[in-house]
PDB file of C-alpha atoms in Angstrom:
ATOM      1  CA  MET Q   1      67.831  93.365   9.510  1.00  0.00           C
ATOM      2  CA  LEU Q   2      71.592  93.523   9.213  1.00  0.00           C
ATOM      3  CA  PHE Q   3      73.273  90.153   8.880  1.00  0.00           C
ATOM      4  CA  ARG Q   4      76.823  90.160  10.278  1.00  0.00           C
ATOM      5  CA  SER Q   5      78.263  86.687  10.941  1.00  0.00           C
ATOM      6  CA  ALA Q   6      77.558  82.961  10.511  1.00  0.00           C
ATOM      7  CA  ASP Q   7      78.968  79.501  11.232  1.00  0.00           C
ATOM      8  CA  VAL Q   8      78.027  75.936  10.265  1.00  0.00           C
ATOM      9  CA  PHE Q   9      77.335  72.979  12.565  1.00  0.00           C
ATOM     10  CA  PRO Q  10      78.661  69.478  11.716  1.00  0.00           C
ATOM     11  CA  ASP Q  11      75.123  68.459  10.626  1.00  0.00           C
ATOM     12  CA  ASP Q  12      74.972  71.396   8.136  1.00  0.00           C
ATOM     13  CA  SER Q  13      72.591  73.449  10.265  1.00  0.00           C
ATOM     14  CA  ILE Q  14      73.700  77.077  10.508  1.00  0.00           C
ATOM     15  CA  VAL Q  15      73.765  79.869  13.049  1.00  0.00           C
ATOM     16  CA  ILE Q  16      73.608  83.544  12.076  1.00  0.00           C
ATOM     17  CA  ALA Q  17      74.016  86.743  14.068  1.00  0.00           C
ATOM     18  CA  GLY Q  18      72.949  90.257  13.193  1.00  0.00           C
ATOM     19  CA  ARG Q  19      71.093  93.373  14.287  1.00  0.00           C
ATOM     20  CA  PHE Q  20      67.423  94.176  13.756  1.00  0.00           C
ATOM     21  CA  GLY Q  21      64.934  96.930  14.501  1.00  0.00           C
ATOM     22  CA  GLY Q  22      61.161  96.688  14.943  1.00  0.00           C
ATOM     23  CA  THR Q  23      60.009  93.112  14.350  1.00  0.00           C
ATOM     24  CA  LEU Q  24      61.973  90.153  13.020  1.00  0.00           C
ATOM     25  CA  THR Q  25      60.102  86.933  12.206  1.00  0.00           C
ATOM     26  CA  LEU Q  26      62.148  83.748  11.847  1.00  0.00           C
ATOM     27  CA  GLY Q  27      59.754  80.837  11.343  1.00  0.00           C
ATOM     28  CA  SER Q  28      57.437  80.749  14.355  1.00  0.00           C
ATOM     29  CA  THR Q  29      59.742  82.957  16.454  1.00  0.00           C
ATOM     30  CA  VAL Q  30      58.941  86.663  16.511  1.00  0.00           C
ATOM     31  CA  LEU Q  31      61.504  89.049  17.993  1.00  0.00           C
ATOM     32  CA  THR Q  32      60.504  92.646  18.696  1.00  0.00           C
ATOM     33  CA  THR Q  33      62.265  95.745  19.923  1.00  0.00           C
ATOM     34  CA  SER Q  34      61.282  99.359  20.397  1.00  0.00           C
ATOM     35  CA  CYS Q  35      64.940 100.436  20.529  1.00  0.00           C
ATOM     36  CA  ALA Q  36      65.652 103.037  17.868  1.00  0.00           C
ATOM     37  CA  SER Q  37      69.177 101.694  17.389  1.00  0.00           C
ATOM     38  CA  GLY Q  38      68.057  98.052  17.192  1.00  0.00           C
ATOM     39  CA  GLU Q  39      69.135  94.934  19.060  1.00  0.00           C
ATOM     40  CA  LEU Q  40      71.349  91.938  18.453  1.00  0.00           C
ATOM     41  CA  PHE Q  41      69.905  88.577  17.424  1.00  0.00           C
ATOM     42  CA  VAL Q  42      71.325  85.062  17.071  1.00  0.00           C
ATOM     43  CA  ALA Q  43      69.337  82.363  15.256  1.00  0.00           C
ATOM     44  CA  LYS Q  44      69.774  78.723  14.263  1.00  0.00           C
ATOM     45  CA  MET Q  45      68.443  77.136  11.085  1.00  0.00           C
ATOM     46  CA  SER Q  46      68.275  73.366  10.534  1.00  0.00           C
ATOM     47  CA  SER Q  47      69.993  71.592   7.645  1.00  0.00           C
ATOM     48  CA  ALA Q  48      66.490  71.359   6.084  1.00  0.00           C
ATOM     49  CA  ARG Q  49      66.417  75.196   6.281  1.00  0.00           C
ATOM     50  CA  SER Q  50      63.708  75.667   8.896  1.00  0.00           C
ATOM     51  CA  TRP Q  51      64.279  78.020  11.842  1.00  0.00           C
ATOM     52  CA  LEU Q  52      64.907  76.166  15.116  1.00  0.00           C
ATOM     53  CA  TRP Q  53      65.374  79.040  17.584  1.00  0.00           C
ATOM     54  CA  ALA Q  54      66.262  82.710  17.887  1.00  0.00           C
ATOM     55  CA  ALA Q  55      67.471  84.830  20.808  1.00  0.00           C
ATOM     56  CA  GLN Q  56      67.939  88.563  21.192  1.00  0.00           C
ATOM     57  CA  SER Q  57      69.750  91.002  23.443  1.00  0.00           C
ATOM     58  CA  GLY Q  58      67.866  93.283  25.791  1.00  0.00           C
ATOM     59  CA  GLY Q  59      68.248  96.918  26.729  1.00  0.00           C
ATOM     60  CA  CYS Q  60      68.591  99.757  24.291  1.00  0.00           C
ATOM     61  CA  ALA Q  61      72.339 100.039  23.921  1.00  0.00           C
ATOM     62  CA  TYR Q  62      73.463 102.123  20.977  1.00  0.00           C
ATOM     63  CA  ASN Q  63      75.468 100.541  18.138  1.00  0.00           C
ATOM     64  CA  THR Q  64      74.778  96.965  19.311  1.00  0.00           C
ATOM     65  CA  MET Q  65      76.501  94.757  16.764  1.00  0.00           C
ATOM     66  CA  PRO Q  66      77.635  91.133  16.664  1.00  0.00           C
ATOM     67  CA  LEU Q  67      81.226  90.819  15.496  1.00  0.00           C
ATOM     68  CA  GLY Q  68      81.700  87.064  15.435  1.00  0.00           C
ATOM     69  CA  VAL Q  69      79.908  83.762  15.961  1.00  0.00           C
ATOM     70  CA  ALA Q  70      81.245  80.222  16.360  1.00  0.00           C
ATOM     71  CA  VAL Q  71      79.732  76.791  16.919  1.00  0.00           C
ATOM     72  CA  GLY Q  72      80.959  74.884  19.986  1.00  0.00           C
ATOM     73  CA  ILE Q  73      81.685  71.158  19.910  1.00  0.00           C
ATOM     74  CA  ASP Q  74      78.792  70.599  22.344  1.00  0.00           C
ATOM     75  CA  GLY Q  75      76.279  72.385  20.064  1.00  0.00           C
ATOM     76  CA  GLY Q  76      76.413  75.654  21.973  1.00  0.00           C
ATOM     77  CA  VAL Q  77      77.002  78.949  20.173  1.00  0.00           C
ATOM     78  CA  TYR Q  78      79.544  81.635  21.054  1.00  0.00           C
ATOM     79  CA  VAL Q  79      79.035  85.233  19.973  1.00  0.00           C
ATOM     80  CA  SER Q  80      81.147  88.369  20.314  1.00  0.00           C
ATOM     81  CA  GLY Q  81      80.026  91.943  19.786  1.00  0.00           C
ATOM     82  CA  LYS Q  82      80.007  95.565  20.813  1.00  0.00           C
ATOM     83  CA  PHE Q  83      77.617  98.107  22.322  1.00  0.00           C
ATOM     84  CA  GLN Q  84      77.644 101.710  23.618  1.00  0.00           C
ATOM     85  CA  TYR Q  85      75.969 104.261  25.903  1.00  0.00           C
ATOM     86  CA  ALA Q  86      73.316 102.106  27.616  1.00  0.00           C
ATOM     87  CA  PRO Q  87      73.265  98.718  29.389  1.00  0.00           C
ATOM     88  CA  MET Q  88      72.814  95.559  27.344  1.00  0.00           C
ATOM     89  CA  THR Q  89      71.244  92.365  28.697  1.00  0.00           C
ATOM     90  CA  LEU Q  90      72.122  88.871  27.532  1.00  0.00           C
ATOM     91  CA  GLY Q  91      69.943  86.431  29.461  1.00  0.00           C
ATOM     92  CA  SER Q  92      70.424  87.092  33.183  1.00  0.00           C
ATOM     93  CA  THR Q  93      73.624  89.149  32.661  1.00  0.00           C
ATOM     94  CA  THR Q  94      73.481  92.920  32.261  1.00  0.00           C
ATOM     95  CA  LEU Q  95      76.591  94.597  30.912  1.00  0.00           C
ATOM     96  CA  SER Q  96      77.251  98.249  31.734  1.00  0.00           C
ATOM     97  CA  PRO Q  97      78.760 100.639  29.186  1.00  0.00           C
ATOM     98  CA  SER Q  98      80.732 102.283  32.025  1.00  0.00           C
ATOM     99  CA  SER Q  99      82.845  99.122  32.380  1.00  0.00           C
ATOM    100  CA  ALA Q 100      82.589  97.477  28.949  1.00  0.00           C
ATOM    101  CA  HIS Q 101      82.371  98.306  25.269  1.00  0.00           C
ATOM    102  CA  GLY Q 102      81.979  94.775  24.034  1.00  0.00           C
ATOM    103  CA  PHE Q 103      81.168  91.236  25.067  1.00  0.00           C
ATOM    104  CA  MET Q 104      81.656  87.561  24.480  1.00  0.00           C
ATOM    105  CA  ALA Q 105      78.716  85.295  25.306  1.00  0.00           C
ATOM    106  CA  ARG Q 106      77.474  81.723  24.986  1.00  0.00           C
ATOM    107  CA  LEU Q 107      74.079  80.337  24.058  1.00  0.00           C
ATOM    108  CA  SER Q 108      73.078  76.772  24.941  1.00  0.00           C
ATOM    109  CA  PRO Q 109      72.294  74.266  22.161  1.00  0.00           C
ATOM    110  CA  SER Q 110      68.611  75.199  22.617  1.00  0.00           C
ATOM    111  CA  GLY Q 111      69.261  78.953  22.210  1.00  0.00           C
ATOM    112  CA  SER Q 112      69.213  80.237  25.808  1.00  0.00           C
ATOM    113  CA  TRP Q 113      71.875  82.697  26.962  1.00  0.00           C
ATOM    114  CA  SER Q 114      74.270  80.726  29.221  1.00  0.00           C
ATOM    115  CA  TRP Q 115      76.757  83.449  30.161  1.00  0.00           C
ATOM    116  CA  ALA Q 116      78.192  86.759  29.016  1.00  0.00           C
ATOM    117  CA  LYS Q 117      81.602  88.290  29.708  1.00  0.00           C
ATOM    118  CA  PRO Q 118      82.395  91.996  29.246  1.00  0.00           C
ATOM    119  CA  ILE Q 119      85.247  93.262  27.094  1.00  0.00           C
ATOM    120  CA  VAL Q 120      86.645  96.625  28.187  1.00  0.00           C
ATOM    121  CA  ALA Q 121      88.323  97.630  24.912  1.00  0.00           C
ATOM    122  CA  ASP Q 122      86.676  99.057  21.823  1.00  0.00           C
ATOM    123  CA  CYS Q 123      86.650  96.349  19.166  1.00  0.00           C
ATOM    124  CA  GLU Q 124      86.073  96.799  15.468  1.00  0.00           C
ATOM    125  CA  GLU Q 125      86.591  93.113  14.696  1.00  0.00           C
ATOM    126  CA  LEU Q 126      86.451  90.234  17.184  1.00  0.00           C
ATOM    127  CA  ARG Q 127      86.114  86.902  15.405  1.00  0.00           C
ATOM    128  CA  LEU Q 128      85.742  83.580  17.211  1.00  0.00           C
ATOM    129  CA  THR Q 129      86.865  80.035  16.525  1.00  0.00           C
ATOM    130  CA  VAL Q 130      86.543  76.798  18.506  1.00  0.00           C
ATOM    131  CA  ASP Q 131      89.177  74.057  18.435  1.00  0.00           C
ATOM    132  CA  GLY Q 132      88.647  70.285  18.636  1.00  0.00           C
ATOM    133  CA  ALA Q 133      88.958  70.347  22.439  1.00  0.00           C
ATOM    134  CA  GLY Q 134      86.149  72.894  22.748  1.00  0.00           C
ATOM    135  CA  ASP Q 135      88.368  75.867  23.619  1.00  0.00           C
ATOM    136  CA  VAL Q 136      87.168  79.205  22.223  1.00  0.00           C
ATOM    137  CA  TYR Q 137      89.625  81.683  20.739  1.00  0.00           C
ATOM    138  CA  ALA Q 138      88.933  85.344  20.023  1.00  0.00           C
ATOM    139  CA  TYR Q 139      91.009  87.336  17.548  1.00  0.00           C
ATOM    140  CA  GLY Q 140      90.657  90.714  15.917  1.00  0.00           C
ATOM    141  CA  THR Q 141      91.242  94.408  16.373  1.00  0.00           C
ATOM    142  CA  CYS Q 142      90.619  95.634  19.930  1.00  0.00           C
ATOM    143  CA  GLY Q 143      92.032  98.359  22.154  1.00  0.00           C
ATOM    144  CA  LEU Q 144      95.653  99.332  22.356  1.00  0.00           C
ATOM    145  CA  PHE Q 145      98.793  97.210  22.165  1.00  0.00           C
ATOM    146  CA  ASN Q 146      99.552  95.386  25.429  1.00  0.00           C
ATOM    147  CA  SER Q 147      96.136  96.215  26.898  1.00  0.00           C
ATOM    148  CA  ASN Q 148      93.945  93.765  28.808  1.00  0.00           C
ATOM    149  CA  ILE Q 149      90.577  93.528  27.062  1.00  0.00           C
ATOM    150  CA  TRP Q 150      88.904  91.243  29.638  1.00  0.00           C
ATOM    151  CA  THR Q 151      87.488  92.445  32.953  1.00  0.00           C
TER     152      THR Q 151
END
């Protein structure tokens, strides 16, 4: 397991994002993948430090890596990341490497993928933050100057 990013909820529960290969057990949740390059995971732990839920990406995209994670004011979780060479699935959304190199996605408060949006630029860093109105901001190092990273 490679841990990459974390954020804290107002109640002191935490959310983490990373990449894993094989089997990852978080409390009673067992995530598995046969992808040689691994898959992305996002997991929430309560303030009492027990695992509440975990979700994973699908597909066998190469170099799948979360780059940022942020807690929304409604309890949802936003995650950004990158992938290459093969499609990646986040819930009911499949992202194609021919039209995207990265993504920004949302998980519901219960850990289900709500939506995913492709990012067309290569990103080495794409951090997230949420303001008091619930707006999500992405910042980091992506693409070229004056390029549109969203599709």
